[in-house]
């Protein structure tokens, strides 16, 4: 579903009203449309429309689309230099030679390290093993 972040609330109200005219008063459809219209009216009146727009966008955005890779590197050496250069932030996702990694704190001491964290596109390449199949033999 495409999302229009600047949808016109008044147009939505007009459309809900037009649809509602097709159903008898008191019907389940009438009730559902009234509830939806009043909920949208409440959001606008309480000045939460921007919050709602963001919620609506995130609701219809697939999780894979919300994952942002901070940097892409051709080699581990290049990524390690970036990591040591002070630009990395904890939690950043990076791609190194097509594989995902996440910036994490060093376990003991200070500093950051890269931990293997497959990116969604990597996980989608091979289907998960069937429930009755041993993961170690799934590739055989």
JSON list of C-alpha atoms in Angstrom, two decimals, residues 78-133:
[
{"chain": "A", "resi": 78, "resn": "UNK", "atom": "CA", "xyz": [38.00, -0.47, 5.56]},
{"chain": "A", "resi": 79, "resn": "UNK", "atom": "CA", "xyz": [35.21, -1.00, 8.11]},
{"chain": "A", "resi": 80, "resn": "UNK", "atom": "CA", "xyz": [37.68, -1.35, 10.98]},
{"chain": "A", "resi": 81, "resn": "UNK", "atom": "CA", "xyz": [39.34, 1.92, 9.98]},
{"chain": "A", "resi": 82, "resn": "UNK", "atom": "CA", "xyz": [35.93, 3.64, 10.01]},
{"chain": "A", "resi": 83, "resn": "UNK", "atom": "CA", "xyz": [35.17, 2.07, 13.40]},
{"chain": "A", "resi": 84, "resn": "UNK", "atom": "CA", "xyz": [38.47, 3.34, 14.83]},
{"chain": "A", "resi": 85, "resn": "UNK", "atom": "CA", "xyz": [37.96, 6.79, 13.32]},
{"chain": "A", "resi": 86, "resn": "UNK", "atom": "CA", "xyz": [35.32, 7.79, 15.86]},
{"chain": "A", "resi": 87, "resn": "UNK", "atom": "CA", "xyz": [32.42, 8.18, 13.41]},
{"chain": "A", "resi": 88, "resn": "UNK", "atom": "CA", "xyz": [30.64, 4.95, 14.33]},
{"chain": "A", "resi": 89, "resn": "UNK", "atom": "CA", "xyz": [27.78, 4.99, 16.82]},
{"chain": "A", "resi": 90, "resn": "UNK", "atom": "CA", "xyz": [26.58, 2.09, 18.91]},
{"chain": "A", "resi": 91, "resn": "UNK", "atom": "CA", "xyz": [23.75, 0.32, 17.09]},
{"chain": "A", "resi": 92, "resn": "UNK", "atom": "CA", "xyz": [24.80, 1.38, 13.57]},
{"chain": "A", "resi": 93, "resn": "UNK", "atom": "CA", "xyz": [24.29, -1.30, 10.95]},
{"chain": "A", "resi": 94, "resn": "UNK", "atom": "CA", "xyz": [26.97, -1.65, 8.29]},
{"chain": "A", "resi": 95, "resn": "UNK", "atom": "CA", "xyz": [27.43, -3.80, 5.21]},
{"chain": "A", "resi": 96, "resn": "UNK", "atom": "CA", "xyz": [30.84, -5.35, 4.58]},
{"chain": "A", "resi": 97, "resn": "UNK", "atom": "CA", "xyz": [31.25, -7.25, 1.31]},
{"chain": "A", "resi": 98, "resn": "UNK", "atom": "CA", "xyz": [27.50, -7.90, 1.23]},
{"chain": "A", "resi": 99, "resn": "UNK", "atom": "CA", "xyz": [27.23, -9.05, 4.85]},
{"chain": "A", "resi": 100, "resn": "UNK", "atom": "CA", "xyz": [25.62, -7.18, 7.73]},
{"chain": "A", "resi": 101, "resn": "UNK", "atom": "CA", "xyz": [27.30, -6.18, 10.97]},
{"chain": "A", "resi": 102, "resn": "UNK", "atom": "CA", "xyz": [26.20, -4.08, 13.94]},
{"chain": "A", "resi": 103, "resn": "UNK", "atom": "CA", "xyz": [28.35, -1.68, 15.95]},
{"chain": "A", "resi": 104, "resn": "UNK", "atom": "CA", "xyz": [28.39, -2.87, 19.56]},
{"chain": "A", "resi": 105, "resn": "UNK", "atom": "CA", "xyz": [30.37, -1.90, 22.68]},
{"chain": "A", "resi": 106, "resn": "UNK", "atom": "CA", "xyz": [33.45, -3.93, 23.48]},
{"chain": "A", "resi": 107, "resn": "UNK", "atom": "CA", "xyz": [32.57, -6.50, 26.19]},
{"chain": "A", "resi": 108, "resn": "UNK", "atom": "CA", "xyz": [35.31, -5.54, 28.61]},
{"chain": "A", "resi": 109, "resn": "UNK", "atom": "CA", "xyz": [36.81, -2.10, 28.40]},
{"chain": "A", "resi": 110, "resn": "UNK", "atom": "CA", "xyz": [35.93, 0.79, 26.19]},
{"chain": "A", "resi": 111, "resn": "UNK", "atom": "CA", "xyz": [35.43, 1.16, 22.49]},
{"chain": "A", "resi": 112, "resn": "UNK", "atom": "CA", "xyz": [33.28, -0.38, 19.81]},
{"chain": "A", "resi": 113, "resn": "UNK", "atom": "CA", "xyz": [33.39, -3.57, 17.77]},
{"chain": "A", "resi": 114, "resn": "UNK", "atom": "CA", "xyz": [31.56, -5.08, 14.81]},
{"chain": "A", "resi": 115, "resn": "UNK", "atom": "CA", "xyz": [29.29, -8.04, 15.49]},
{"chain": "A", "resi": 116, "resn": "UNK", "atom": "CA", "xyz": [27.85, -10.18, 12.68]},
{"chain": "A", "resi": 117, "resn": "UNK", "atom": "CA", "xyz": [24.17, -9.29, 12.23]},
{"chain": "A", "resi": 118, "resn": "UNK", "atom": "CA", "xyz": [22.60, -10.59, 9.00]},
{"chain": "A", "resi": 119, "resn": "UNK", "atom": "CA", "xyz": [20.67, -7.97, 7.10]},
{"chain": "A", "resi": 120, "resn": "UNK", "atom": "CA", "xyz": [17.10, -8.71, 5.99]},
{"chain": "A", "resi": 121, "resn": "UNK", "atom": "CA", "xyz": [18.14, -9.28, 2.38]},
{"chain": "A", "resi": 122, "resn": "UNK", "atom": "CA", "xyz": [20.62, -11.93, 3.57]},
{"chain": "A", "resi": 123, "resn": "UNK", "atom": "CA", "xyz": [17.96, -13.69, 5.61]},
{"chain": "A", "resi": 124, "resn": "UNK", "atom": "CA", "xyz": [15.55, -13.69, 2.69]},
{"chain": "A", "resi": 125, "resn": "UNK", "atom": "CA", "xyz": [18.01, -15.46, 0.37]},
{"chain": "A", "resi": 126, "resn": "UNK", "atom": "CA", "xyz": [17.59, -18.85, 2.00]},
{"chain": "A", "resi": 127, "resn": "UNK", "atom": "CA", "xyz": [14.36, -20.10, 3.51]},
{"chain": "A", "resi": 128, "resn": "UNK", "atom": "CA", "xyz": [14.42, -21.22, 7.13]},
{"chain": "A", "resi": 129, "resn": "UNK", "atom": "CA", "xyz": [14.61, -24.96, 7.78]},
{"chain": "A", "resi": 130, "resn": "UNK", "atom": "CA", "xyz": [11.36, -26.84, 8.12]},
{"chain": "A", "resi": 131, "resn": "UNK", "atom": "CA", "xyz": [10.26, -27.38, 11.76]},
{"chain": "A", "resi": 132, "resn": "UNK", "atom": "CA", "xyz": [11.02, -31.11, 11.60]},
{"chain": "A", "resi": 133, "resn": "UNK", "atom": "CA", "xyz": [14.38, -30.59, 9.91]}
]
